[in-house]
Amino acid sequence: MERVSSWMLVVMVMVMAVRAERNINRSGGVYWSTVEEEALAQTQTKARDDDTAVADLEADGGFSSLEGMLQWAVGHSDPVQLKETAQDVDKLSPTDLSNRQVEIKQLMDELKTPSDAQLMQVAINDLSNSSLSLEDRHRALEELLILVEPIDNANDLNKLGGLVVVIRELDHSDADTRKMAAWVLGKASQNNPIVQKQVLELGALSKLMKMVKSDFAEEATKALYAVSALIRNNVAGQELFYEEAGHLLLQNIMSESSIDIRLRRKAVFLLGDLAECQLENREKDELPFFSSRIFLKSVVDLTSSADLDLQEKALVALKNLLQLKTTEALIFKDFCGLDGALERLRQRLQDLMVEEEHRDYVMDVERLRSEVQQIFDRKLEKVATGLSGFGL
C-alpha cells in the first residue's frame, strides 16, 4: 500500500495544481509556452494586484512543465493534510480506488500534456528567435538533446525544421552554443542513417570538422563526437570525410600529446571504427592513408601513453589496421617499432595488475594486447615465408 500512497500523493498535488490553474487562469487549460510567450506573460503578471499565488506560476497561470506544476503544488500544500490524506488512501476499497483512477485519468486528459514533437517545436521556435538570451538558447539545445535520443524523435527533427536551425547554431559566436549544437547533431545522427543523410546533405560535416580544431576542448570534443556519429557505417559520409582530409585531422590529434586526452581517445576510436568498416567491405579498394608510415606510427605511439583507456583504443585500432591487406608488417616493425611498443606495454600492464582496484580492466587490456601481438606475428611470418620462397 505504500506504493499506492506515494502514487496517490503525486496525483493529489497535481489535482491541487489543476485547481489552482482553474482559479487563476480562466482560459481553462494548462499550456506549455515558448520563452517569448513566458516573458510576455510574466510582464503581465507583475502588473496584477494579486501577486501572492500567481507569483509562483510560471506564466500567467500556466506551467511550462509537469515538473513545474508538481513543484508549485508541493510548495503550497499542507504536509499534515497530505499525510492524513495518504492514510485515507490506505483505507480505500478496490471499488473506491478504481473510481479514483477514473477521476485521475480525466484530470490527466485535462492537463493536455504536450507530445515530444510539440516540445521539440517549442525549442526550435526558441532557437529561431534572434533575440533569445544565451541562457535560454542553451536551455533549448539541452531540451533537444534529450528529446532527439529516441530514433523516432530524431527522424522528426528535420520535418519540424530543426536540423537547419541547429546547424545554423554551429556558426554562433558563443562556443558553448556551438558545442551544444554539435552534441545535438551527434545524438540525433547516432546509428540513424536517415538523419545522417539529412545532416550530410545540409553541409554540416565540414563545419564540424573545423570545430574539431577549436582551442576550446569541450567544443572540439563534441564536434568530433558528432563527426563520428555522422560517418559511422555510412560510406557516403566517410567519403566526404576523406575528401576533407579527415585522415590528416585524426593524425594531427593522435600525434600531439598536448591535445586534450578526450579528443585523442575519440580520434583513435574513430580510426579503429573506420578500419573495421574497411575490413567489412573488402571488395572496396583500401584507402592509401591506412598504409601511410607516419599515420601508422602516430597510432603505435599511443600505446606508450599513461592513459590506459587511450592505450586500449589504440590496440583496437592496431588490431584492425594489421588485418588490412595494404598495411605492411615490416613498416610496423622497422619504422613504427610495434614489437618494442607491445613489449613495453606488456611490462607496464604486469605492473598494474598488482593494483587490485583495476586488475580486471588491466587483464582485459592485456588480452587485447596479446591478440594484437599474435596478429602482428602472423603478418611477419607471411613476410618471412614470402622471402624464403624467393631464396632470400
Coordinates of C-alpha atoms in Angstrom, one line a residue:
M1 CA 0.0 0.0 0.0
E2 CA 3.0 2.3 0.4
R3 CA 3.4 2.4 -3.4
V4 CA -0.3 3.3 -3.8
S5 CA 0.0 6.1 -1.2
S6 CA 3.1 7.6 -2.8
W7 CA 1.5 7.4 -6.2
M8 CA -1.7 9.0 -5.0
L9 CA 0.2 11.8 -3.2
V10 CA 1.7 12.7 -6.6
V11 CA -1.7 12.8 -8.1
M12 CA -3.1 14.8 -5.2
V13 CA -0.6 17.6 -5.7
M14 CA -1.3 17.5 -9.5
V15 CA -5.0 17.9 -8.7
M16 CA -4.2 20.9 -6.5
A17 CA -2.2 22.4 -9.3
V18 CA -5.1 22.0 -11.8
R19 CA -7.5 23.6 -9.3
A20 CA -5.1 26.5 -8.8
E21 CA -4.8 26.8 -12.6
R22 CA -8.6 27.0 -12.8
N23 CA -8.8 29.7 -10.2
I24 CA -6.1 31.9 -11.6
N25 CA -6.3 31.2 -15.3
R26 CA -9.9 31.3 -16.6
S27 CA -8.8 30.3 -20.1
G28 CA -9.4 26.7 -18.9
G29 CA -6.2 24.7 -19.6
V30 CA -2.6 24.2 -18.8
Y31 CA -0.3 25.1 -21.6
W32 CA 3.4 24.8 -22.4
S33 CA 4.9 28.0 -23.8
T34 CA 7.9 29.4 -25.6
V35 CA 10.4 31.7 -23.9
E36 CA 8.9 34.6 -25.7
E37 CA 5.4 33.8 -24.5
E38 CA 6.6 33.3 -21.0
A39 CA 8.4 36.6 -21.0
L40 CA 5.2 38.4 -22.1
A41 CA 3.1 36.6 -19.6
Q42 CA 5.4 37.4 -16.7
T43 CA 5.3 41.1 -17.7
Q44 CA 1.5 40.9 -17.5
T45 CA 1.6 39.0 -14.2
K46 CA 3.7 41.7 -12.5
A47 CA 1.0 44.3 -13.2
R48 CA -1.6 42.3 -11.2
D49 CA -2.6 43.2 -7.7
D50 CA -2.9 39.7 -6.7
D51 CA 0.7 38.6 -6.7
T52 CA 0.6 36.0 -3.9
A53 CA -0.4 32.7 -5.5
V54 CA 0.1 34.0 -9.1
A55 CA 3.8 34.8 -8.5
D56 CA 4.7 31.2 -8.3
L57 CA 3.1 30.2 -11.5
E58 CA 5.4 30.1 -14.4
A59 CA 3.5 32.1 -17.0
D60 CA 0.1 33.8 -16.4
G61 CA -1.4 30.8 -14.7
G62 CA 0.3 28.3 -17.0
F63 CA 3.0 25.8 -16.2
S64 CA 6.0 25.2 -18.6
S65 CA 6.2 21.5 -17.5
L66 CA 4.6 18.9 -15.3
E67 CA 7.6 19.2 -13.0
G68 CA 6.9 22.9 -12.5
M69 CA 3.3 22.1 -11.7
L70 CA 4.3 19.4 -9.1
Q71 CA 6.9 21.7 -7.5
W72 CA 4.3 24.5 -7.2
A73 CA 1.7 22.2 -5.7
V74 CA 4.0 20.6 -3.2
G75 CA 5.3 24.0 -2.1
H76 CA 1.7 25.2 -1.5
S77 CA 0.5 22.0 0.3
D78 CA -0.1 21.4 4.0
P79 CA 2.2 18.5 4.9
V80 CA -0.1 17.4 7.7
Q81 CA -3.1 17.3 5.4
L82 CA -1.1 15.4 2.8
K83 CA -0.1 12.8 5.4
E84 CA -3.7 12.4 6.6
T85 CA -4.9 12.0 3.0
A86 CA -2.3 9.4 2.4
Q87 CA -3.6 7.4 5.4
D88 CA -7.1 7.7 4.0
V89 CA -5.9 6.3 0.7
D90 CA -4.7 3.1 2.5
K91 CA -8.3 2.5 3.6
L92 CA -9.8 2.8 0.1
S93 CA -11.8 -0.2 -1.1
P94 CA -11.0 -1.7 -4.6
T95 CA -14.1 0.0 -6.0
D96 CA -13.2 3.4 -4.5
L97 CA -9.7 3.0 -5.8
S98 CA -11.0 2.2 -9.3
N99 CA -13.3 5.2 -9.2
R100 CA -10.4 7.4 -8.1
Q101 CA -8.3 6.1 -11.0
V102 CA -11.0 7.1 -13.5
E103 CA -11.0 10.6 -12.0
I104 CA -7.3 10.8 -12.3
K105 CA -7.4 9.8 -15.9
Q106 CA -9.9 12.5 -16.6
L107 CA -7.6 15.0 -14.9
M108 CA -4.6 13.9 -16.9
D109 CA -6.6 14.2 -20.1
E110 CA -7.5 17.8 -19.0
L111 CA -3.8 18.6 -18.5
K112 CA -3.2 18.2 -22.2
T113 CA 0.4 17.2 -21.7
P114 CA 2.3 18.1 -25.0
S115 CA 3.9 15.4 -27.2
D116 CA 7.6 15.2 -27.8
A117 CA 7.1 16.7 -31.2
Q118 CA 5.3 19.7 -29.7
L119 CA 8.1 20.2 -27.1
M120 CA 10.7 19.9 -29.9
Q121 CA 8.8 22.6 -31.9
V122 CA 8.8 24.9 -28.9
A123 CA 12.6 24.5 -28.6
I124 CA 13.1 25.0 -32.3
N125 CA 11.0 28.1 -32.2
D126 CA 13.0 29.5 -29.4
L127 CA 16.3 28.9 -31.3
S128 CA 14.8 30.7 -34.3
N129 CA 14.3 33.8 -32.1
S130 CA 17.3 36.0 -32.7
S131 CA 16.8 38.0 -29.5
L132 CA 16.9 34.9 -27.3
S133 CA 19.3 35.1 -24.4
L134 CA 22.3 32.8 -24.3
E135 CA 20.9 31.1 -21.2
D136 CA 17.6 30.3 -22.9
R137 CA 19.4 29.3 -26.1
H138 CA 21.4 26.8 -24.1
R139 CA 18.3 25.5 -22.4
A140 CA 16.5 25.0 -25.8
L141 CA 19.5 23.0 -27.1
E142 CA 19.6 21.0 -23.8
E143 CA 16.0 20.1 -24.3
L144 CA 16.5 19.0 -27.9
L145 CA 19.5 16.9 -26.7
I146 CA 17.1 14.9 -24.5
L147 CA 14.2 14.8 -27.0
V148 CA 16.2 13.6 -30.0
E149 CA 17.5 10.5 -28.3
P150 CA 14.6 8.2 -29.3
I151 CA 15.1 7.5 -33.0
D152 CA 11.5 8.4 -34.0
N153 CA 12.0 11.9 -32.4
A154 CA 15.3 12.2 -34.2
N155 CA 13.6 11.4 -37.5
D156 CA 11.1 14.2 -36.8
L157 CA 13.7 16.8 -36.2
N158 CA 14.1 17.7 -39.9
K159 CA 10.4 17.6 -40.6
L160 CA 10.0 20.3 -37.9
G161 CA 12.7 22.4 -39.4
G162 CA 15.0 21.6 -36.5
L163 CA 18.1 20.4 -38.4
V164 CA 18.5 23.7 -40.3
V165 CA 18.1 25.7 -37.1
V166 CA 20.6 23.5 -35.1
I167 CA 23.2 23.5 -37.9
R168 CA 22.9 27.3 -38.0
E169 CA 23.9 27.4 -34.3
L170 CA 27.3 25.8 -35.3
D171 CA 28.2 29.3 -36.6
H172 CA 27.2 31.1 -33.3
S173 CA 29.8 33.4 -31.7
D174 CA 29.3 31.6 -28.4
A175 CA 31.5 28.4 -28.0
D176 CA 29.1 26.7 -25.6
T177 CA 26.2 27.2 -28.1
R178 CA 28.3 25.7 -30.9
K179 CA 29.3 22.8 -28.5
M180 CA 25.6 22.1 -27.7
A181 CA 24.5 22.3 -31.3
A182 CA 27.2 19.7 -32.3
W183 CA 26.1 17.5 -29.4
V184 CA 22.5 17.5 -30.6
L185 CA 23.5 16.7 -34.2
G186 CA 25.7 13.8 -32.9
K187 CA 23.0 12.4 -30.7
A188 CA 20.4 12.6 -33.5
S189 CA 22.7 11.0 -36.1
Q190 CA 24.0 8.2 -34.0
N191 CA 23.1 4.8 -35.6
N192 CA 20.5 6.7 -37.7
P193 CA 21.1 6.5 -41.5
I194 CA 18.1 8.8 -42.2
V195 CA 19.4 11.7 -40.1
Q196 CA 23.0 11.0 -41.1
K197 CA 22.0 11.6 -44.8
Q198 CA 20.0 14.7 -43.9
V199 CA 22.8 16.3 -41.9
L200 CA 25.4 15.5 -44.6
E201 CA 23.2 17.0 -47.3
L202 CA 22.9 20.2 -45.3
G203 CA 26.7 20.5 -45.3
A204 CA 27.3 20.2 -41.6
L205 CA 30.3 17.8 -41.8
S206 CA 32.8 20.5 -42.9
K207 CA 31.6 22.9 -40.2
L208 CA 32.0 20.2 -37.6
M209 CA 35.5 19.2 -38.8
K210 CA 36.6 22.8 -38.5
M211 CA 35.2 22.9 -34.9
V212 CA 37.3 19.9 -34.1
K213 CA 40.3 22.2 -34.4
S214 CA 38.9 24.6 -31.8
D215 CA 41.1 25.7 -28.9
F216 CA 38.0 25.2 -26.7
A217 CA 38.4 21.5 -25.7
E218 CA 34.7 21.0 -25.0
E219 CA 33.7 22.3 -28.4
A220 CA 36.3 20.2 -30.2
T221 CA 35.4 17.0 -28.3
K222 CA 31.7 17.3 -29.0
A223 CA 32.4 18.2 -32.7
L224 CA 34.4 15.1 -33.1
Y225 CA 31.7 13.1 -31.4
A226 CA 29.3 14.5 -34.0
V227 CA 31.6 13.7 -36.9
S228 CA 32.0 10.1 -35.6
A229 CA 28.2 9.7 -35.3
L230 CA 27.7 11.1 -38.8
I231 CA 30.1 8.8 -40.7
R232 CA 29.8 5.6 -38.6
N233 CA 28.7 2.8 -41.0
N234 CA 28.0 5.5 -43.6
V235 CA 30.1 5.1 -46.8
A236 CA 28.9 8.4 -48.3
G237 CA 29.8 10.2 -45.0
Q238 CA 33.2 8.6 -44.9
E239 CA 34.0 9.6 -48.5
L240 CA 33.2 13.2 -47.6
F241 CA 35.4 12.9 -44.5
Y242 CA 38.3 11.7 -46.6
E243 CA 37.8 14.5 -49.2
E244 CA 38.0 17.0 -46.3
A245 CA 41.4 15.4 -45.3
G246 CA 39.9 13.8 -42.3
H247 CA 42.8 11.3 -42.0
L248 CA 45.2 14.3 -41.5
L249 CA 42.9 15.7 -38.9
L250 CA 43.0 12.4 -37.0
Q251 CA 46.8 12.0 -37.4
N252 CA 47.4 15.5 -36.0
I253 CA 45.2 14.8 -33.0
M254 CA 46.9 11.5 -32.3
S255 CA 50.4 12.9 -32.7
E256 CA 50.1 15.9 -30.5
S257 CA 50.4 14.9 -26.8
S258 CA 49.3 18.3 -25.6
I259 CA 45.8 17.9 -27.0
D260 CA 43.0 17.1 -24.6
I261 CA 43.1 13.4 -23.8
R262 CA 39.3 13.0 -24.5
L263 CA 39.8 14.3 -28.0
R264 CA 42.7 11.9 -28.6
R265 CA 40.6 9.0 -27.4
K266 CA 37.8 9.9 -29.7
A267 CA 40.2 10.3 -32.6
V268 CA 41.8 6.8 -32.3
F269 CA 38.4 5.3 -31.6
L270 CA 37.1 6.7 -34.8
L271 CA 40.1 5.4 -36.7
G272 CA 39.5 1.9 -35.3
D273 CA 35.9 2.2 -36.5
L274 CA 36.9 3.3 -40.0
A275 CA 39.5 0.5 -40.3
E276 CA 36.8 -2.0 -39.2
C277 CA 34.4 -0.7 -41.8
Q278 CA 37.1 -1.2 -44.4
L279 CA 37.6 -4.8 -43.3
E280 CA 33.8 -5.4 -43.6
N281 CA 33.9 -4.0 -47.2
R282 CA 36.9 -5.9 -48.6
E283 CA 35.7 -5.5 -52.1
K284 CA 36.4 -1.8 -51.9
D285 CA 39.9 -0.5 -52.5
E286 CA 41.7 0.3 -49.3
L287 CA 42.4 4.0 -48.9
P288 CA 46.1 5.0 -49.2
F289 CA 46.4 6.7 -45.8
F290 CA 45.8 3.4 -44.0
S291 CA 49.2 2.3 -45.1
S292 CA 51.0 5.6 -44.5
R293 CA 54.1 5.1 -42.3
I294 CA 53.6 8.4 -40.4
F295 CA 49.9 7.7 -39.9
L296 CA 50.6 4.2 -38.6
K297 CA 53.3 5.4 -36.3
S298 CA 51.0 8.0 -34.7
V299 CA 48.8 5.1 -33.7
V300 CA 51.6 2.9 -32.4
D301 CA 53.0 5.7 -30.3
L302 CA 49.7 5.9 -28.4
T303 CA 50.5 2.6 -26.7
S304 CA 53.1 4.4 -24.6
S305 CA 50.5 6.8 -23.2
A306 CA 50.0 6.9 -19.5
D307 CA 46.2 6.7 -20.1
L308 CA 45.0 3.1 -20.1
D309 CA 41.8 3.9 -21.9
L310 CA 43.8 5.6 -24.7
Q311 CA 46.1 2.5 -24.9
E312 CA 43.1 0.2 -25.2
K313 CA 41.6 2.2 -28.0
A314 CA 44.9 2.3 -29.8
L315 CA 45.2 -1.5 -29.5
V316 CA 41.7 -1.9 -31.1
A317 CA 42.7 0.3 -34.0
L318 CA 46.0 -1.6 -34.4
K319 CA 44.2 -4.9 -34.4
N320 CA 42.0 -3.7 -37.3
L321 CA 44.9 -2.0 -39.2
L322 CA 47.1 -5.1 -39.0
Q323 CA 44.4 -7.1 -40.8
L324 CA 44.2 -4.8 -43.8
K325 CA 45.8 -6.1 -47.0
T326 CA 47.8 -2.9 -47.8
T327 CA 49.5 -2.4 -44.4
E328 CA 53.0 -3.8 -44.3
A329 CA 54.4 -5.8 -41.4
L330 CA 57.9 -4.5 -41.9
I331 CA 56.7 -0.9 -41.7
F332 CA 55.0 -1.7 -38.4
K333 CA 58.2 -3.4 -37.2
D334 CA 61.1 -1.2 -38.6
F335 CA 59.5 2.2 -38.8
C336 CA 56.8 2.2 -36.2
G337 CA 58.6 -0.1 -33.7
L338 CA 55.5 -2.0 -32.9
D339 CA 57.3 -5.1 -31.4
G340 CA 59.1 -3.0 -28.9
A341 CA 55.9 -0.9 -28.1
L342 CA 53.9 -4.1 -27.4
E343 CA 56.6 -5.5 -25.1
R344 CA 56.8 -2.3 -23.1
L345 CA 53.1 -2.2 -22.8
R346 CA 53.1 -5.9 -21.6
Q347 CA 55.6 -5.0 -18.8
R348 CA 53.5 -1.9 -17.8
L349 CA 50.3 -4.0 -17.6
Q350 CA 52.0 -6.6 -15.5
D351 CA 53.0 -3.9 -13.0
L352 CA 49.4 -2.5 -13.0
M353 CA 48.0 -6.0 -12.2
V354 CA 49.4 -5.6 -8.7
E355 CA 46.7 -3.0 -8.1
E356 CA 43.6 -4.9 -7.2
E357 CA 41.2 -2.0 -8.0
H358 CA 41.8 -2.0 -11.8
R359 CA 43.0 -5.6 -12.2
D360 CA 40.1 -6.9 -14.2
Y361 CA 40.3 -4.0 -16.6
V362 CA 44.1 -4.4 -16.9
M363 CA 43.6 -8.1 -17.7
D364 CA 41.2 -7.2 -20.5
V365 CA 43.7 -4.8 -22.0
E366 CA 46.4 -7.4 -21.7
R367 CA 44.3 -10.0 -23.6
L368 CA 43.7 -7.4 -26.3
R369 CA 47.5 -6.7 -26.4
S370 CA 48.2 -10.4 -26.7
E371 CA 45.8 -10.7 -29.6
V372 CA 47.4 -7.8 -31.4
Q373 CA 50.8 -9.4 -30.8
Q374 CA 49.6 -12.7 -32.4
I375 CA 48.1 -10.9 -35.5
F376 CA 51.4 -9.0 -35.9
D377 CA 53.5 -12.1 -35.6
R378 CA 51.4 -13.9 -38.2
K379 CA 51.8 -10.9 -40.5
L380 CA 55.5 -11.1 -40.0
E381 CA 55.6 -14.8 -40.7
K382 CA 53.9 -14.3 -44.0
V383 CA 56.6 -11.9 -45.0
A384 CA 59.3 -14.3 -43.9
T385 CA 57.7 -17.1 -45.8
G386 CA 57.5 -15.0 -48.9
L387 CA 61.1 -14.0 -48.7
S388 CA 62.2 -17.6 -48.2
G389 CA 60.3 -18.5 -51.3
F390 CA 62.5 -16.2 -53.2
G391 CA 65.6 -17.8 -51.7
L392 CA 66.3 -14.7 -49.6

